[in-house]
Amino acid sequence: QVQLVESGGGLVQAGGSLRLSCAVSGRTFSSTAMGWFRQAPGKEREFVAACNWSGGSTYYADSVKGRFTLSRDNAKNTMYLQMNSLKPEDTAVYLCAARAMYGASWSKDSDMYDFWGQGTQVTVSS
């Protein structure tokens, strides 16, 4: 059974930092794309960042570019999201996702991802 488990969320003041982790078990995702999305109350799920299987190419939403950094450690089957200079508008549940097909490329479309974690809450106070 494939499981994605996020951790690292919490409450932080504006301007602060958090590092999210997404640990994968049940399958190796070293050969497919993974991504981070977020969902604030009353809003649709929003693309945050994604990477292809190698982790060498990363892609970001304009709203987080320059502040967030995605990385992955395929040996540990874990993906990370370093979030710096956090803003109150970053407050949301953050979810990690993975595509099932080997070699699949990244996508901003959440419907393209097959496996999801349960999410971790990030709250940024002003």
N, CA and C atoms as an extended XYZ file, in Angstrom:
378
Properties=species:S:1:pos:R:3:atomname:S:1:resname:S:1:resid:I:1 pbc="F F F"
N         0.845       -1.195        0.000 N   GLN     1
C         0.000        0.000        0.000 CA  GLN     1
C         0.877        1.240        0.000 C   GLN     1
N         0.600        2.114       -0.943 N   VAL     2
C         1.383        3.341       -1.063 CA  VAL     2
C         0.901        4.364       -0.043 C   VAL     2
N         1.852        4.958        0.649 N   GLN     3
C         1.508        6.011        1.606 CA  GLN     3
C         2.442        7.178        1.441 C   GLN     3
N         1.881        8.377        1.453 N   LEU     4
C         2.652        9.612        1.478 CA  LEU     4
C         2.293       10.308        2.792 C   LEU     4
N         3.298       10.631        3.574 N   VAL     5
C         3.048       11.234        4.884 CA  VAL     5
C         3.824       12.538        4.983 C   VAL     5
N         3.080       13.643        5.134 N   GLU     6
C         3.711       14.952        5.282 CA  GLU     6
C         3.976       15.233        6.765 C   GLU     6
N         4.968       16.040        7.003 N   SER     7
C         5.268       16.512        8.353 CA  SER     7
C         5.994       17.842        8.249 C   SER     7
N         6.083       18.530        9.387 N   GLY     8
C         6.842       19.764        9.424 CA  GLY     8
C         6.011       21.029        9.452 C   GLY     8
N         4.699       20.897        9.342 N   GLY     9
C         3.858       22.085        9.401 CA  GLY     9
C         3.807       22.657       10.804 C   GLY     9
N         3.189       23.819       10.925 N   GLY    10
C         3.073       24.438       12.234 CA  GLY    10
C         2.672       25.895       12.129 C   GLY    10
N         2.800       26.588       13.245 N   LEU    11
C         2.468       28.007       13.333 CA  LEU    11
C         3.762       28.811       13.336 C   LEU    11
N         3.837       29.799       12.475 N   VAL    12
C         5.046       30.613       12.374 CA  VAL    12
C         4.636       32.057       12.109 C   VAL    12
N         5.464       32.981       12.547 N   GLN    13
C         5.199       34.386       12.272 CA  GLN    13
C         5.600       34.740       10.850 C   GLN    13
N         4.979       35.770       10.331 N   ALA    14
C         5.334       36.248        9.000 CA  ALA    14
C         6.829       36.536        8.929 C   ALA    14
N         7.436       36.120        7.847 N   GLY    15
C         8.878       36.268        7.687 CA  GLY    15
C         9.670       35.056        8.134 C   GLY    15
N         9.007       34.142        8.810 N   GLY    16
C         9.669       32.945        9.307 CA  GLY    16
C         9.802       31.861        8.263 C   GLY    16
N        10.299       30.708        8.710 N   SER    17
C        10.563       29.584        7.810 CA  SER    17
C        10.028       28.292        8.384 C   SER    17
N         9.711       27.392        7.487 N   LEU    18
C         9.343       26.025        7.841 CA  LEU    18
C         9.898       25.101        6.763 C   LEU    18
N        10.142       23.851        7.157 N   ARG    19
C        10.563       22.842        6.195 CA  ARG    19
C         9.607       21.666        6.271 C   ARG    19
N         8.916       21.428        5.184 N   LEU    20
C         7.990       20.307        5.112 CA  LEU    20
C         8.699       19.088        4.537 C   LEU    20
N         8.295       17.923        4.990 N   SER    21
C         8.809       16.666        4.461 CA  SER    21
C         7.646       15.807        3.986 C   SER    21
N         7.912       15.015        2.971 N   CYS    22
C         6.927       14.057        2.472 CA  CYS    22
C         7.638       12.717        2.340 C   CYS    22
N         7.328       11.817        3.237 N   ALA    23
C         7.954       10.499        3.235 CA  ALA    23
C         7.039        9.510        2.522 C   ALA    23
N         7.631        8.758        1.614 N   VAL    24
C         6.866        7.817        0.802 CA  VAL    24
C         7.209        6.393        1.213 C   VAL    24
N         6.191        5.579        1.356 N   SER    25
C         6.405        4.162        1.646 CA  SER    25
C         5.500        3.330        0.741 C   SER    25
N         5.870        2.096        0.559 N   GLY    26
C         5.059        1.194       -0.244 CA  GLY    26
C         5.451        1.151       -1.696 C   GLY    26
N         6.266        2.121       -2.111 N   ARG    27
C         6.700        2.145       -3.497 CA  ARG    27
C         7.812        3.172       -3.630 C   ARG    27
N         8.694        2.952       -4.551 N   THR    28
C         9.748        3.924       -4.822 CA  THR    28
C         9.274        4.899       -5.887 C   THR    28
N         9.424        6.195       -5.595 N   PHE    29
C         8.979        7.203       -6.538 CA  PHE    29
C        10.146        7.927       -7.199 C   PHE    29
N        11.256        7.235       -7.278 N   SER    30
C        12.427        7.887       -7.849 CA  SER    30
C        12.300        8.102       -9.347 C   SER    30
N        11.354        7.435      -10.005 N   SER    31
C        11.260        7.528      -11.455 CA  SER    31
C        10.013        8.255      -11.936 C   SER    31
N         9.444        9.101      -11.096 N   THR    32
C         8.256        9.814      -11.522 CA  THR    32
C         8.212       11.177      -10.866 C   THR    32
N         7.313       12.004      -11.348 N   ALA    33
C         7.201       13.355      -10.825 CA  ALA    33
C         6.461       13.387       -9.489 C   ALA    33
N         6.845       14.360       -8.674 N   MET    34
C         6.163       14.607       -7.405 CA  MET    34
C         5.927       16.098       -7.267 C   MET    34
N         4.984       16.453       -6.422 N   GLY    35
C         4.675       17.864       -6.278 CA  GLY    35
C         4.084       18.207       -4.923 C   GLY    35
N         4.021       19.497       -4.683 N   TRP    36
C         3.374       20.054       -3.488 CA  TRP    36
C         2.203       20.922       -3.942 C   TRP    36
N         1.089       20.772       -3.259 N   PHE    37
C        -0.082       21.606       -3.464 CA  PHE    37
C        -0.512       22.146       -2.105 C   PHE    37
N        -1.391       23.138       -2.135 N   ARG    38
C        -1.936       23.654       -0.886 CA  ARG    38
C        -3.391       24.022       -1.074 C   ARG    38
N        -4.113       23.978        0.035 N   GLN    39
C        -5.528       24.321       -0.002 CA  GLN    39
C        -5.897       25.095        1.241 C   GLN    39
N        -6.335       26.327        1.021 N   ALA    40
C        -6.799       27.174        2.111 CA  ALA    40
C        -8.313       26.999        2.256 C   ALA    40
N        -8.851       27.295        3.425 N   PRO    41
C       -10.299       27.142        3.640 CA  PRO    41
C       -11.100       27.939        2.612 C   PRO    41
N       -12.071       27.278        1.994 N   GLY    42
C       -12.938       27.942        1.037 CA  GLY    42
C       -12.314       28.186       -0.329 C   GLY    42
N       -11.096       27.679       -0.522 N   LYS    43
C       -10.416       27.884       -1.805 CA  LYS    43
C       -10.104       26.549       -2.474 C   LYS    43
N        -9.854       26.614       -3.772 N   GLU    44
C        -9.500       25.410       -4.504 CA  GLU    44
C        -8.050       25.022       -4.226 C   GLU    44
N        -7.771       23.744       -4.461 N   ARG    45
C        -6.399       23.267       -4.301 CA  ARG    45
C        -5.504       23.990       -5.306 C   ARG    45
N        -4.335       24.397       -4.847 N   GLU    46
C        -3.447       25.262       -5.632 CA  GLU    46
C        -2.074       24.627       -5.770 C   GLU    46
N        -1.544       24.673       -6.980 N   PHE    47
C        -0.193       24.181       -7.229 CA  PHE    47
C         0.828       25.052       -6.519 C   PHE    47
N         1.812       24.423       -5.908 N   VAL    48
C         2.889       25.156       -5.234 CA  VAL    48
C         4.227       24.909       -5.936 C   VAL    48
N         4.606       23.644       -6.062 N   ALA    49
C         5.895       23.305       -6.663 CA  ALA    49
C         5.878       21.853       -7.095 C   ALA    49
N         6.766       21.520       -8.037 N   ALA    50
C         6.858       20.142       -8.494 CA  ALA    50
C         8.231       19.888       -9.075 C   ALA    50
N         8.563       18.614       -9.200 N   CYS    51
C         9.835       18.251       -9.810 CA  CYS    51
C         9.662       16.963      -10.587 C   CYS    51
N        10.511       16.807      -11.594 N   ASN    52
C        10.543       15.550      -12.310 CA  ASN    52
C        11.319       14.515      -11.517 C   ASN    52
N        11.462       13.327      -12.041 N   TRP    53
C        11.959       12.204      -11.256 CA  TRP    53
C        13.356       12.443      -10.715 C   TRP    53
N        14.185       13.136      -11.461 N   SER    54
C        15.565       13.307      -11.023 CA  SER    54
C        15.699       14.358       -9.950 C   SER    54
N        14.689       15.228       -9.843 N   GLY    55
C        14.798       16.331       -8.901 CA  GLY    55
C        15.658       17.470       -9.392 C   GLY    55
N        16.261       17.282      -10.564 N   GLY    56
C        17.136       18.315      -11.084 CA  GLY    56
C        16.390       19.504      -11.654 C   GLY    56
N        15.155       19.272      -12.072 N   SER    57
C        14.338       20.359      -12.610 CA  SER    57
C        13.158       20.580      -11.681 C   SER    57
N        13.025       21.803      -11.198 N   THR    58
C        11.934       22.127      -10.285 CA  THR    58
C        11.121       23.280      -10.853 C   THR    58
N         9.872       23.324      -10.471 N   TYR    59
C         8.941       24.292      -11.015 CA  TYR    59
C         8.105       24.855       -9.869 C   TYR    59
N         7.846       26.146       -9.928 N   TYR    60
C         7.175       26.815       -8.823 CA  TYR    60
C         6.039       27.706       -9.307 C   TYR    60
N         5.036       27.832       -8.459 N   ALA    61
C         4.014       28.836       -8.698 CA  ALA    61
C         4.643       30.217       -8.534 C   ALA    61
N         4.146       31.168       -9.285 N   ASP    62
C         4.711       32.524       -9.207 CA  ASP    62
C         4.631       33.077       -7.787 C   ASP    62
N         3.611       32.688       -7.058 N   SER    63
C         3.398       33.241       -5.716 CA  SER    63
C         4.452       32.792       -4.707 C   SER    63
N         5.179       31.715       -5.013 N   VAL    64
C         6.175       31.215       -4.059 CA  VAL    64
C         7.591       31.245       -4.625 C   VAL    64
N         7.722       31.590       -5.887 N   LYS    65
C         9.036       31.592       -6.529 CA  LYS    65
C         9.982       32.524       -5.793 C   LYS    65
N        11.179       32.038       -5.516 N   GLY    66
C        12.164       32.832       -4.812 CA  GLY    66
C        12.083       32.697       -3.301 C   GLY    66
N        11.015       32.112       -2.808 N   ARG    67
C        10.853       31.922       -1.365 CA  ARG    67
C        10.830       30.456       -0.967 C   ARG    67
N        10.298       29.613       -1.822 N   PHE    68
C        10.182       28.176       -1.530 CA  PHE    68
C        11.189       27.412       -2.391 C   PHE    68
N        11.698       26.322       -1.824 N   THR    69
C        12.620       25.455       -2.551 CA  THR    69
C        12.221       24.007       -2.349 C   THR    69
N        11.991       23.321       -3.459 N   LEU    70
C        11.662       21.894       -3.420 CA  LEU    70
C        12.923       21.091       -3.648 C   LEU    70
N        13.047       20.015       -2.905 N   SER    71
C        14.154       19.088       -3.137 CA  SER    71
C        13.655       17.683       -2.852 C   SER    71
N        14.381       16.713       -3.349 N   ARG    72
C        14.012       15.339       -3.074 CA  ARG    72
C        15.257       14.500       -2.881 C   ARG    72
N        15.141       13.531       -2.004 N   ASP    73
C        16.213       12.581       -1.738 CA  ASP    73
C        15.674       11.212       -2.108 C   ASP    73
N        15.977       10.780       -3.328 N   ASN    74
C        15.425        9.524       -3.807 CA  ASN    74
C        15.911        8.328       -2.997 C   ASN    74
N        17.091        8.436       -2.445 N   ALA    75
C        17.607        7.335       -1.626 CA  ALA    75
C        16.770        7.141       -0.365 C   ALA    75
N        16.200        8.245        0.115 N   LYS    76
C        15.353        8.185        1.314 CA  LYS    76
C        13.870        8.171        0.961 C   LYS    76
N        13.571        8.224       -0.344 N   ASN    77
C        12.172        8.256       -0.787 CA  ASN    77
C        11.413        9.384       -0.110 C   ASN    77
N        12.052       10.549       -0.046 N   THR    78
C        11.489       11.689        0.670 CA  THR    78
C        11.640       12.950       -0.162 C   THR    78
N        10.615       13.783       -0.128 N   MET    79
C        10.625       15.080       -0.791 CA  MET    79
C        10.475       16.162        0.272 C   MET    79
N        11.082       17.306        0.022 N   TYR    80
C        11.071       18.401        0.987 CA  TYR    80
C        10.564       19.681        0.331 C   TYR    80
N        10.060       20.574        1.171 N   LEU    81
C         9.713       21.916        0.725 CA  LEU    81
C        10.206       22.898        1.777 C   LEU    81
N        11.273       23.592        1.459 N   GLN    82
C        11.802       24.629        2.336 CA  GLN    82
C        11.050       25.915        2.042 C   GLN    82
N        10.417       26.465        3.054 N   MET    83
C         9.598       27.659        2.875 CA  MET    83
C        10.191       28.794        3.709 C   MET    83
N        10.651       29.826        3.035 N   ASN    84
C        11.236       30.985        3.689 CA  ASN    84
C        10.380       32.214        3.433 C   ASN    84
N        10.609       33.253        4.223 N   SER    85
C         9.886       34.520        4.061 CA  SER    85
C         8.388       34.282        3.965 C   SER    85
N         7.878       33.499        4.882 N   LEU    86
C         6.469       33.128        4.831 CA  LEU    86
C         5.564       34.328        5.041 C   LEU    86
N         4.422       34.292        4.366 N   LYS    87
C         3.433       35.360        4.427 CA  LYS    87
C         2.109       34.788        4.939 C   LYS    87
N         1.265       35.619        5.506 N   PRO    88
C        -0.046       35.120        5.972 CA  PRO    88
C        -0.831       34.430        4.876 C   PRO    88
N        -0.665       34.879        3.632 N   GLU    89
C        -1.402       34.248        2.530 CA  GLU    89
C        -0.875       32.869        2.174 C   GLU    89
N         0.203       32.443        2.787 N   ASP    90
C         0.703       31.080        2.607 CA  ASP    90
C        -0.022       30.088        3.518 C   ASP    90
N        -0.855       30.595        4.402 N   THR    91
C        -1.589       29.731        5.316 CA  THR    91
C        -2.497       28.781        4.545 C   THR    91
N        -2.330       27.491        4.794 N   ALA    92
C        -3.095       26.463        4.075 CA  ALA    92
C        -2.702       25.095        4.606 C   ALA    92
N        -3.432       24.097        4.173 N   VAL    93
C        -3.002       22.711        4.336 CA  VAL    93
C        -2.129       22.380        3.126 C   VAL    93
N        -0.940       21.894        3.390 N   TYR    94
C        -0.006       21.554        2.328 CA  TYR    94
C        -0.002       20.043        2.115 C   TYR    94
N        -0.153       19.642        0.864 N   LEU    95
C        -0.232       18.231        0.522 CA  LEU    95
C         0.840       17.864       -0.490 C   LEU    95
N         1.427       16.704       -0.303 N   CYS    96
C         2.352       16.210       -1.318 CA  CYS    96
C         1.636       15.178       -2.181 C   CYS    96
N         2.120       15.041       -3.394 N   ALA    97
C         1.469       14.172       -4.359 CA  ALA    97
C         2.510       13.533       -5.267 C   ALA    97
N         2.149       12.396       -5.814 N   ALA    98
C         3.048       11.685       -6.721 CA  ALA    98
C         2.262       11.108       -7.881 C   ALA    98
N         2.922       11.041       -9.024 N   ARG    99
C         2.296       10.421      -10.175 CA  ARG    99
C         2.647        8.940      -10.188 C   ARG    99
N         1.737        8.136      -10.715 N   ALA   100
C         1.934        6.688      -10.681 CA  ALA   100
C         2.824        6.185      -11.812 C   ALA   100
N         2.729        6.812      -12.973 N   MET   101
C         3.403        6.270      -14.148 CA  MET   101
C         4.889        6.587      -14.117 C   MET   101
N         5.699        5.567      -14.358 N   TYR   102
C         7.144        5.779      -14.411 CA  TYR   102
C         7.485        6.731      -15.552 C   TYR   102
N         8.298        7.699      -15.235 N   GLY   103
C         8.720        8.652      -16.239 CA  GLY   103
C         7.760        9.793      -16.468 C   GLY   103
N         6.653        9.827      -15.722 N   ALA   104
C         5.686       10.901      -15.912 CA  ALA   104
C         6.311       12.238      -15.546 C   ALA   104
N         5.942       13.260      -16.283 N   SER   105
C         6.478       14.598      -16.039 CA  SER   105
C         5.628       15.339      -15.021 C   SER   105
N         6.182       16.407      -14.525 N   TRP   106
C         5.464       17.213      -13.550 CA  TRP   106
C         4.265       17.881      -14.201 C   TRP   106
N         3.325       18.331      -13.367 N   SER   107
C         2.155       19.031      -13.859 CA  SER   107
C         1.637       19.968      -12.775 C   SER   107
N         1.028       21.063      -13.215 N   LYS   108
C         0.366       21.976      -12.283 CA  LYS   108
C        -1.042       21.489      -11.953 C   LYS   108
N        -1.519       20.533      -12.721 N   ASP   109
C        -2.878       20.040      -12.590 CA  ASP   109
C        -2.931       18.934      -11.539 C   ASP   109
N        -3.649       19.179      -10.467 N   SER   110
C        -3.702       18.194       -9.386 CA  SER   110
C        -4.342       16.880       -9.836 C   SER   110
N        -5.177       16.933      -10.858 N   ASP   111
C        -5.831       15.708      -11.349 CA  ASP   111
C        -4.837       14.733      -11.975 C   ASP   111
N        -3.641       15.203      -12.296 N   MET   112
C        -2.645       14.345      -12.921 CA  MET   112
C        -1.899       13.495      -11.897 C   MET   112
N        -2.097       13.764      -10.625 N   TYR   113
C        -1.386       13.046       -9.571 CA  TYR   113
C        -2.269       11.945       -9.007 C   TYR   113
N        -1.639       10.814       -8.751 N   ASP   114
C        -2.396        9.617       -8.382 CA  ASP   114
C        -2.378        9.306       -6.886 C   ASP   114
N        -1.347        9.741       -6.220 N   PHE   115
C        -1.206        9.437       -4.797 CA  PHE   115
C        -1.063       10.741       -4.022 C   PHE   115
N        -1.719       10.794       -2.883 N   TRP   116
C        -1.733       12.016       -2.069 CA  TRP   116
C        -1.493       11.690       -0.595 C   TRP   116
N        -0.845       12.634        0.078 N   GLY   117
C        -0.734       12.556        1.520 CA  GLY   117
C        -1.965       13.166        2.170 C   GLY   117
N        -1.995       13.131        3.485 N   GLN   118
C        -3.158       13.641        4.208 CA  GLN   118
C        -3.067       15.142        4.451 C   GLN   118
N        -1.882       15.694        4.285 N   GLY   119
C        -1.696       17.131        4.441 CA  GLY   119
C        -1.139       17.515        5.795 C   GLY   119
N        -0.475       18.648        5.830 N   THR   120
C         0.038       19.221        7.069 CA  THR   120
C        -0.315       20.703        7.093 C   THR   120
N        -0.794       21.181        8.229 N   GLN   121
C        -1.269       22.561        8.334 CA  GLN   121
C        -0.103       23.522        8.517 C   GLN   121
N        -0.112       24.562        7.723 N   VAL   122
C         0.840       25.663        7.875 CA  VAL   122
C         0.031       26.921        8.148 C   VAL   122
N         0.327       27.565        9.257 N   THR   123
C        -0.360       28.793        9.627 CA  THR   123
C         0.671       29.886        9.836 C   THR   123
N         0.509       30.984        9.114 N   VAL   124
C         1.445       32.105        9.209 CA  VAL   124
C         0.694       33.285        9.801 C   VAL   124
N         1.139       33.737       10.949 N   SER   125
C         0.491       34.853       11.619 CA  SER   125
C         1.139       36.174       11.216 C   SER   125
N         0.325       37.217       11.193 N   SER   126
C         0.844       38.537       10.781 CA  SER   126
C         1.383       39.315       11.973 C   SER   126
